Short mmCIF file of C-alpha atoms and ligand atoms in Angstrom, two decimals:
data_model
loop_
_atom_site.label_atom_id
_atom_site.label_comp_id
_atom_site.label_asym_id
_atom_site.label_seq_id
_atom_site.Cartn_x
_atom_site.Cartn_y
_atom_site.Cartn_z
CA MET A 12 37.72 54.08 83.74
CA GLN A 13 36.80 50.45 84.12
CA ILE A 14 39.57 48.08 85.09
CA TYR A 15 39.65 44.37 85.80
CA ASN A 16 40.61 43.71 89.41
CA THR A 17 42.28 40.36 90.07
CA LEU A 18 41.24 40.72 93.73
CA THR A 19 37.53 40.49 92.90
CA ARG A 20 37.85 38.83 89.47
CA THR A 21 35.54 41.49 88.05
CA LYS A 22 35.74 44.65 86.00
CA GLU A 23 35.23 47.61 88.31
CA GLU A 24 34.91 51.37 88.04
CA PHE A 25 38.28 52.83 89.03
CA VAL A 26 37.94 55.12 92.06
CA PRO A 27 41.23 56.29 93.61
CA ILE A 28 41.66 56.17 97.38
CA GLN A 29 42.52 59.87 97.44
CA ASN A 30 40.81 62.30 95.03
CA ASP A 31 42.66 62.41 91.74
CA HIS A 32 45.93 60.93 93.04
CA VAL A 33 46.90 57.45 91.96
CA GLY A 34 49.58 55.36 93.65
CA LEU A 35 50.79 52.71 91.21
CA TYR A 36 53.36 50.01 91.96
CA CYS A 37 54.73 47.64 89.33
CA CYS A 38 57.12 44.77 89.95
CA GLY A 39 60.27 45.51 88.00
CA PRO A 40 63.08 43.55 86.45
CA THR A 41 65.55 41.17 88.02
CA VAL A 42 68.75 42.59 86.58
CA TYR A 43 70.74 39.41 85.95
CA ASN A 44 70.20 39.31 82.20
CA PHE A 45 68.57 41.22 79.35
CA ALA A 46 64.80 41.58 79.54
CA HIS A 47 63.12 39.28 77.03
CA ILE A 48 60.25 40.55 74.91
CA GLY A 49 57.80 38.75 77.23
CA ASN A 50 58.97 40.87 80.17
CA LEU A 51 58.75 43.90 77.91
CA ARG A 52 55.13 43.09 77.06
CA THR A 53 54.30 43.44 80.76
CA TYR A 54 56.10 46.81 81.02
CA ILE A 55 54.26 48.06 77.90
CA PHE A 56 50.93 47.07 79.48
CA GLU A 57 51.88 48.98 82.64
CA ASP A 58 52.96 51.99 80.59
CA VAL A 59 49.62 52.00 78.76
CA LEU A 60 47.89 51.92 82.14
CA ARG A 61 49.99 54.82 83.38
CA ARG A 62 49.40 56.86 80.23
CA THR A 63 45.66 56.15 80.26
CA LEU A 64 45.45 57.34 83.87
CA LEU A 65 47.30 60.50 82.85
CA LEU A 66 45.00 61.13 79.86
CA ASN A 67 42.07 60.78 82.26
CA GLY A 68 43.53 63.65 84.27
CA TYR A 69 44.91 61.74 87.27
CA ASN A 70 48.16 62.57 89.02
CA VAL A 71 50.14 59.38 88.98
CA LYS A 72 52.93 58.38 91.32
CA HIS A 73 54.39 55.32 89.68
CA VAL A 74 56.91 53.23 91.57
CA MET A 75 58.95 50.36 90.16
CA ASN A 76 61.55 48.24 91.88
CA ILE A 77 64.77 46.84 90.54
CA THR A 78 65.49 43.40 91.95
CA ASP A 79 69.23 43.09 92.43
CA VAL A 80 69.34 40.58 95.29
CA GLY A 81 67.45 37.60 96.67
CA HIS A 82 65.40 36.38 93.69
CA LEU A 83 66.06 32.66 93.58
CA GLU A 84 65.70 30.49 90.48
CA SER A 85 62.25 29.41 91.58
CA ASP A 86 59.89 32.14 92.84
CA ALA A 87 59.25 29.84 95.80
CA ASP A 88 62.67 30.14 97.45
CA ASP A 89 64.32 27.29 95.64
CA GLY A 90 67.65 27.15 93.82
CA GLU A 91 70.44 29.64 93.38
CA ASP A 92 70.13 33.43 93.59
CA LYS A 93 69.62 34.65 90.00
CA MET A 94 72.13 37.45 90.50
CA GLU A 95 74.85 35.04 91.66
CA GLN A 96 74.05 32.82 88.72
CA GLY A 97 74.40 35.78 86.33
CA ALA A 98 77.68 36.93 87.89
CA ARG A 99 79.13 33.46 87.46
CA ARG A 100 77.85 33.15 83.89
CA GLU A 101 79.53 36.40 82.86
CA GLY A 102 82.54 36.29 85.15
CA LEU A 103 81.53 39.70 86.46
CA ASP A 104 81.41 41.26 89.90
CA ILE A 105 77.79 40.97 91.08
CA TRP A 106 77.43 44.74 91.50
CA GLU A 107 78.79 45.32 88.00
CA LEU A 108 76.33 42.77 86.66
CA ALA A 109 73.44 44.63 88.30
CA LYS A 110 74.63 47.94 86.83
CA ARG A 111 75.04 46.47 83.35
CA TYR A 112 71.54 44.99 83.17
CA GLU A 113 69.83 47.90 84.86
CA ALA A 114 71.28 50.14 82.13
CA ALA A 115 70.26 47.64 79.42
CA TRP A 116 66.73 47.58 80.83
CA MET A 117 66.49 51.39 80.82
CA ALA A 118 67.69 51.47 77.21
CA ASP A 119 64.93 49.01 76.26
CA MET A 120 62.35 51.13 78.08
CA ASP A 121 63.46 54.16 76.06
CA LEU A 122 63.33 52.32 72.74
CA LEU A 123 59.74 51.31 73.50
CA ASN A 124 58.70 54.80 74.66
CA ILE A 125 57.94 53.48 78.12
CA GLN A 126 57.82 56.45 80.46
CA ARG A 127 60.08 56.42 83.50
CA PRO A 128 58.20 55.80 86.74
CA GLU A 129 58.49 58.66 89.24
CA VAL A 130 60.38 56.34 91.57
CA ILE A 131 62.72 53.55 90.50
CA CYS A 132 64.07 51.82 93.59
CA ARG A 133 66.75 49.18 93.93
CA ALA A 134 66.28 46.41 96.46
CA THR A 135 69.89 46.74 97.64
CA ASP A 136 69.31 50.42 98.50
CA HIS A 137 66.39 49.46 100.76
CA VAL A 138 67.70 46.57 102.83
CA ASN A 139 67.16 48.55 106.05
CA ASP A 140 63.50 49.13 105.16
CA MET A 141 63.16 45.40 104.60
CA ILE A 142 64.86 44.57 107.91
CA ASP A 143 62.46 46.96 109.70
CA LEU A 144 59.44 45.31 108.10
CA ILE A 145 60.70 41.80 108.87
CA ALA A 146 61.21 42.83 112.51
CA LYS A 147 57.59 44.04 112.63
CA ILE A 148 56.36 40.80 111.06
CA VAL A 149 58.27 38.75 113.63
CA GLU A 150 57.09 41.00 116.46
CA ALA A 151 53.48 40.55 115.36
CA GLY A 152 53.96 36.78 115.56
CA TYR A 153 53.98 36.00 111.85
CA GLY A 154 57.62 35.02 111.52
CA TYR A 155 59.78 32.18 112.84
CA ILE A 156 63.38 31.18 112.45
CA ALA A 157 64.40 27.74 111.28
CA ASN A 158 67.88 26.73 110.27
CA ASP A 159 69.05 30.37 110.10
CA VAL A 160 66.23 31.44 107.80
CA VAL A 161 63.41 33.76 108.89
CA TYR A 162 60.18 32.37 107.45
CA PHE A 163 56.73 33.86 107.13
CA ASP A 164 54.25 31.61 108.92
CA THR A 165 51.43 31.42 106.37
CA ALA A 166 49.21 29.32 108.65
CA ARG A 167 48.95 32.38 110.94
CA PHE A 168 47.45 34.47 108.11
CA PRO A 169 43.97 33.03 107.49
CA LYS A 170 43.41 34.97 104.25
CA TYR A 171 46.58 33.52 102.68
CA ALA A 172 44.82 31.37 100.08
CA ASP A 173 42.15 33.92 99.12
CA PHE A 174 43.87 36.15 96.57
CA ALA A 175 45.05 33.37 94.28
CA ARG A 176 42.21 31.03 95.31
CA LEU A 177 44.84 28.49 96.25
CA ASN A 178 44.08 24.94 97.23
CA LEU A 179 46.31 24.77 100.28
CA SER A 180 45.85 21.09 100.97
CA GLY A 181 47.16 20.42 97.45
CA LEU A 182 50.16 22.67 98.08
CA GLN A 183 51.10 20.93 101.32
CA THR A 184 52.10 17.91 99.32
CA GLY A 185 54.61 19.94 97.36
CA ALA A 186 52.48 20.69 94.30
CA GLY A 187 52.24 24.15 92.73
CA GLY A 188 55.91 24.94 92.70
CA ARG A 189 56.25 25.21 96.47
CA ALA A 190 59.27 23.02 96.85
CA THR A 191 60.43 22.25 100.35
CA ALA A 192 63.62 20.39 99.47
CA GLY A 193 66.55 21.63 101.51
CA GLU A 194 64.39 23.86 103.67
CA ILE A 195 64.82 22.21 107.02
CA GLY A 196 62.41 23.29 109.68
CA LYS A 197 59.98 25.03 107.37
CA ARG A 198 56.56 24.40 108.87
CA SER A 199 54.43 24.53 105.77
CA ALA A 200 55.05 24.32 102.02
CA THR A 201 53.58 27.80 101.52
CA ASP A 202 55.83 29.45 104.14
CA PHE A 203 58.42 31.64 102.48
CA ALA A 204 61.77 33.16 103.36
CA LEU A 205 62.01 36.75 104.59
CA TRP A 206 65.70 36.64 105.44
CA PHE A 207 68.50 34.15 104.76
CA SER A 208 71.41 33.88 107.20
CA ASN A 209 72.29 30.36 106.18
CA LYS A 210 74.58 31.09 103.24
CA PRO A 211 77.76 32.77 104.48
CA ARG A 212 79.27 32.55 100.99
CA HIS A 213 76.47 34.50 99.32
CA LEU A 214 78.02 37.47 97.49
CA MET A 215 75.76 40.12 99.03
CA GLN A 216 75.43 40.26 102.83
CA TRP A 217 74.09 42.71 105.39
CA ASP A 218 74.02 42.73 109.18
CA SER A 219 70.59 42.31 110.72
CA PRO A 220 69.01 41.38 114.07
CA PHE A 221 68.42 37.92 112.55
CA GLY A 222 72.05 37.40 111.60
CA ARG A 223 74.25 38.48 108.73
CA GLY A 224 72.63 37.60 105.42
CA TYR A 225 70.32 38.84 102.70
CA PRO A 226 66.60 39.34 102.12
CA GLY A 227 64.15 37.02 100.40
CA TRP A 228 62.66 38.32 97.17
CA HIS A 229 59.06 39.05 98.21
CA ILE A 230 59.82 41.39 101.11
CA GLU A 231 61.36 44.07 98.88
CA CYS A 232 58.07 44.83 97.14
CA SER A 233 56.11 45.15 100.39
CA ALA A 234 58.80 47.34 101.98
CA MET A 235 59.36 49.65 99.00
CA SER A 236 55.75 50.00 97.85
CA MET A 237 54.60 50.99 101.33
CA LYS A 238 57.59 53.28 101.81
CA TYR A 239 56.76 55.30 98.69
CA LEU A 240 52.98 54.89 98.42
CA GLY A 241 51.75 54.32 101.98
CA LYS A 242 50.15 51.36 103.73
CA SER A 243 47.23 51.28 101.31
CA PHE A 244 47.54 52.32 97.70
CA ASP A 245 45.55 52.16 94.49
CA ILE A 246 47.00 49.81 91.88
CA HIS A 247 49.60 47.06 91.88
CA CYS A 248 50.64 45.34 88.63
CA GLY A 249 52.74 42.50 87.36
CA GLY A 250 52.60 39.48 85.11
CA ILE A 251 50.04 36.76 85.89
CA ASP A 252 52.79 34.44 87.09
CA HIS A 253 53.02 36.65 90.17
CA ILE A 254 49.49 35.93 91.41
CA PRO A 255 49.96 32.61 93.25
CA VAL A 256 53.30 33.24 94.96
CA HIS A 257 54.83 36.71 94.83
CA HIS A 258 51.73 38.87 95.13
CA THR A 259 50.06 36.44 97.52
CA ASN A 260 53.14 36.77 99.74
CA GLU A 261 53.24 40.56 99.39
CA ILE A 262 49.67 40.79 100.68
CA ALA A 263 50.43 38.55 103.65
CA GLN A 264 53.62 40.41 104.63
CA SER A 265 51.99 43.83 104.39
CA GLU A 266 48.53 43.27 105.83
CA CYS A 267 49.70 41.24 108.83
CA VAL A 268 51.63 44.30 110.00
CA THR A 269 49.32 47.17 108.99
CA GLY A 270 45.95 45.50 109.55
CA GLN A 271 44.82 47.47 106.47
CA GLN A 272 43.99 46.51 102.92
CA PHE A 273 47.34 46.65 101.10
CA VAL A 274 46.12 47.31 97.52
CA LYS A 275 42.72 48.30 96.15
CA TYR A 276 43.12 47.10 92.54
CA TRP A 277 45.45 44.36 91.32
CA MET A 278 46.09 44.16 87.58
CA HIS A 279 47.96 41.36 85.82
CA GLY A 280 49.23 41.04 82.28
CA GLU A 281 48.97 37.74 80.42
CA PHE A 282 52.03 36.06 78.99
CA LEU A 283 53.70 36.42 75.65
CA LEU A 284 54.11 32.97 74.19
CA LEU A 285 56.75 31.76 71.84
CA GLU A 286 55.52 28.99 69.58
CA SER A 287 53.04 27.96 72.26
CA ASP A 288 55.73 27.85 74.96
CA LYS A 289 56.05 30.53 77.60
CA MET A 290 59.14 32.62 77.15
CA SER A 291 61.53 32.38 80.03
CA LYS A 292 65.09 33.41 80.69
CA SER A 293 65.95 30.25 82.54
CA SER A 294 64.90 27.98 79.65
CA GLY A 295 67.07 30.02 77.27
CA ASN A 296 63.97 30.31 75.08
CA PHE A 297 64.05 34.06 74.73
CA ILE A 298 64.17 36.93 72.29
CA THR A 299 65.34 40.38 73.28
CA LEU A 300 64.65 43.78 71.77
CA LYS A 301 68.11 43.61 70.26
CA THR A 302 67.11 40.45 68.37
CA VAL A 303 64.24 42.49 66.90
CA ALA A 304 66.46 45.46 65.99
CA ASP A 305 69.09 43.12 64.50
CA LYS A 306 66.45 41.94 62.03
CA GLY A 307 66.06 45.54 60.86
CA ILE A 308 62.73 46.01 62.62
CA ASP A 309 62.16 49.24 64.55
CA PRO A 310 61.57 48.31 68.24
CA ILE A 311 58.48 50.54 68.23
CA VAL A 312 56.88 47.97 65.90
CA TYR A 313 57.03 45.60 68.87
CA ARG A 314 55.08 48.11 70.96
CA TYR A 315 52.44 48.29 68.23
CA PHE A 316 52.37 44.48 68.02
CA VAL A 317 51.71 44.29 71.78
CA LEU A 318 48.96 46.92 71.62
CA GLN A 319 47.09 44.81 69.07
CA ALA A 320 46.25 42.28 71.82
CA HIS A 321 44.36 42.91 75.03
CA TYR A 322 46.66 42.75 78.04
CA ARG A 323 44.58 39.96 79.59
CA SER A 324 44.90 37.69 76.54
CA GLU A 325 47.81 35.45 75.75
CA LEU A 326 49.77 36.71 72.79
CA LYS A 327 51.71 34.48 70.44
CA PHE A 328 54.89 35.89 69.07
CA SER A 329 56.08 35.02 65.59
CA TRP A 330 58.23 36.91 63.12
CA ASP A 331 55.36 36.78 60.59
CA ASN A 332 53.03 38.45 63.08
CA LEU A 333 55.63 41.08 63.82
CA GLU A 334 56.01 41.80 60.10
CA ALA A 335 52.24 42.13 59.76
CA ALA A 336 52.37 44.66 62.58
CA GLN A 337 55.12 46.54 60.77
CA ASN A 338 52.90 46.83 57.69
CA GLY A 339 49.96 48.00 59.79
CA LEU A 340 52.08 50.70 61.39
CA ARG A 341 53.39 51.84 58.01
CA ARG A 342 49.80 52.44 56.91
CA VAL A 343 49.39 54.73 59.91
CA TYR A 344 52.58 56.65 59.11
CA ALA A 345 51.33 57.12 55.53
CA LEU A 346 48.14 58.93 56.58
CA ARG A 347 48.11 62.60 55.57
CA ASP A 348 46.24 65.67 56.86
CA GLU A 349 45.03 66.72 53.42
CA SER A 350 43.06 63.54 53.04
CA ASP A 351 41.78 63.34 56.64
CA PRO A 352 38.19 62.04 56.44
CA LEU A 353 37.20 63.62 59.77
CA LYS A 354 37.07 67.28 58.65
CA ASP A 355 33.79 67.97 60.41
CA ASP A 356 34.33 68.80 64.11
CA LYS A 357 31.17 67.06 65.29
CA GLU A 358 32.17 63.87 63.50
CA TYR A 359 35.64 64.16 64.94
CA GLU A 360 34.30 64.60 68.49
CA ALA A 361 32.10 61.52 68.12
CA ALA A 362 35.01 59.46 66.82
CA TYR A 363 37.23 60.72 69.64
CA ALA A 364 34.62 59.72 72.23
CA LYS A 365 34.38 56.25 70.72
CA ALA A 366 38.15 55.81 70.84
CA PHE A 367 38.35 57.12 74.42
CA ALA A 368 35.59 54.73 75.52
CA ALA A 369 37.56 51.84 74.01
CA ILE A 370 40.74 52.52 76.00
CA ASN A 371 38.80 53.34 79.17
CA ASP A 372 37.14 49.95 79.02
CA ASP A 373 39.87 47.99 80.83
CA LEU A 374 42.62 49.28 78.53
CA GLY A 375 41.02 48.05 75.33
CA THR A 376 43.99 48.71 73.07
CA PRO A 377 42.84 46.34 70.25
CA GLN A 378 39.45 48.10 70.23
CA LEU A 379 41.15 51.50 70.25
CA LEU A 380 43.35 50.55 67.29
CA SER A 381 40.37 49.18 65.43
CA VAL A 382 38.43 52.45 65.90
CA LEU A 383 41.47 54.45 64.75
CA HIS A 384 42.03 52.27 61.67
CA THR A 385 38.35 52.46 60.75
CA PHE A 386 38.29 56.26 60.75
CA GLY A 387 41.73 56.55 59.16
CA SER A 388 42.11 60.06 60.51
CA ILE A 389 45.63 61.19 61.27
CA ARG A 390 44.29 63.85 63.60
CA LEU A 391 42.56 61.16 65.64
CA TRP A 392 45.66 58.92 65.70
CA LEU A 393 47.74 61.84 66.94
CA ALA A 394 45.19 62.61 69.65
CA PHE A 395 45.88 59.16 71.12
CA GLU A 396 49.66 59.35 70.79
CA PRO A 397 49.93 60.21 74.52
CA ILE A 398 48.85 56.59 75.10
CA LEU A 399 50.01 54.82 71.95
CA ALA A 400 53.47 56.42 71.79
CA LEU A 401 54.21 55.06 68.31
CA ASN A 402 56.38 57.98 67.11
CA ILE A 403 53.72 58.82 64.52
CA GLN A 404 54.54 62.52 64.12
CA GLN A 405 58.28 61.95 63.93
CA LYS A 406 57.97 59.12 61.39
CA ARG A 407 55.64 61.15 59.20
CA GLU A 408 58.12 64.00 59.15
CA ASN A 409 60.93 61.60 58.28
CA ILE A 410 58.92 60.13 55.45
CA ASP A 411 57.99 63.57 54.15
CA ALA A 412 61.58 64.74 54.30
CA ALA A 413 62.69 61.68 52.35
CA LEU A 414 60.10 61.99 49.60
CA PRO A 415 60.34 64.40 46.67
CA GLU A 416 57.54 66.94 46.30
CA GLU A 417 55.96 65.30 43.25
CA VAL A 418 55.64 61.97 45.11
CA LEU A 419 53.95 63.71 48.03
CA VAL A 420 51.44 65.23 45.64
CA LEU A 421 50.73 61.80 44.19
CA VAL A 422 50.34 60.26 47.67
CA SER A 423 47.91 62.95 48.64
CA GLN A 424 45.93 62.55 45.41
CA ARG A 425 45.76 58.80 45.93
CA ASN A 426 44.52 59.19 49.52
CA GLU A 427 41.92 61.70 48.37
CA ALA A 428 40.70 59.32 45.65
CA ARG A 429 40.59 56.43 48.11
CA ASN A 430 38.49 58.47 50.51
CA ASN A 431 36.09 59.20 47.69
CA LYS A 432 36.04 55.50 46.90
CA GLN A 433 37.45 56.14 43.46
CA TRP A 434 39.40 52.97 43.02
P1 AMP B 27 61.50 39.20 86.03
O1 AMP B 27 62.55 40.09 85.44
O2 AMP B 27 61.73 37.75 85.74
O3 AMP B 27 61.33 39.44 87.52
O4 AMP B 27 60.10 39.55 85.34
C1 AMP B 27 59.68 40.85 85.07
C2 AMP B 27 58.21 40.91 84.69
O5 AMP B 27 57.94 40.20 83.47
C3 AMP B 27 57.26 40.32 85.72
O6 AMP B 27 56.15 41.19 85.91
C4 AMP B 27 56.81 39.00 85.11
O7 AMP B 27 55.54 38.64 85.54
C5 AMP B 27 56.81 39.35 83.63
N1 AMP B 27 56.96 38.21 82.72
C6 AMP B 27 57.82 37.16 82.79
N2 AMP B 27 57.72 36.35 81.72
C7 AMP B 27 56.76 36.89 80.91
C8 AMP B 27 56.18 36.52 79.63
N3 AMP B 27 56.58 35.45 78.95
N4 AMP B 27 55.22 37.33 79.10
C9 AMP B 27 54.82 38.43 79.77
N5 AMP B 27 55.32 38.83 80.97
C10 AMP B 27 56.28 38.06 81.54
ZN1 ZN B 28 57.12 42.52 93.29
#
């Protein structure tokens, strides 16, 4: 498998750290609202990665976190905690809010045939792991306390700018979303909070050696990924928005303590755009899977729509494009065994190899779909269902059950004629 590594900005051959075992960590949802279809695009990309690793014969340990505390409105420690904001919006207890949207997220995952990671871990269940890691960071000299907040001292970590190729002198002046307003005593604009003890009215609080309070957002991913996958693991994923702040901070927090390379391959999914604007929950500019279902469109059509674009390309959402995807998927469901053009085993093997090469080239889902459409072989489509997960078999059976025998005969005759180019 070739995969594009954000760390080196090149496509590389994938070689796991340990034989055929793959440790995979993906940043999960902040459960203060429904996931929008942009978030879901990222989870579909990660599911395709997982499934492609499995089809290649690897044993995958996939870990995903649930953020239920500490994620502020801005990824750079600014504004209100998103969970508190959500609880106020809905007049709900904050723990109830977390439960509600975790369940909603799982339901979305199921509707999109996204496989459950082996480990799903909530931040609030791992506060002690975070406290331990923060203590190690402070002990190693990378943390300082200012105004009852424990900060990570980015100036002490010389590699800080490398991953995202940041221009630090630009960031010092407050550019790049690293606001410093209200953060008294913070030494540098890129420093970030590990622990807050400055908000006694925050709805979630834990005792810690640094005072009663709650963790910053970034520390949960370092603490939980290393807890379940070890100090160094194979692949870490997320949306591209995570490169300059969240993942940059994860690397700093982890490597300053372990002295080891945190992650071997970093993979990032591009954004789903809505009429040329990025979709975001805070701007209210968002569509959920329920919006799709309410229009009478099967959510799996959205999965197919996402697979039509490469994960590293921006994808524009429109209802017209989704309808076009629906028609494309219907053509797949209409394929029949009797008229399968790949009857010869040698031809089938060659077609299979071509399709496999497409997906193994940095998850080339558009190329894979194009190969499958070109051959128009239902056997070949079904062979890639472990990755595509488009409910092809089930839909075909439903269609067959709904059609009278004489129509099925006609469909089969028409497919046969089409294959023989008898228009
Ligand atoms: P959040 O629930 O806000 O923490 O985001 C969950 C995941 O969705 C993260 O990996 C983000 O990078 C990703 N994400 C956020 N917005 C978009 C978007 N418009 N398109 C694709 N992925 C996104
Ligand atoms: Zn994360």
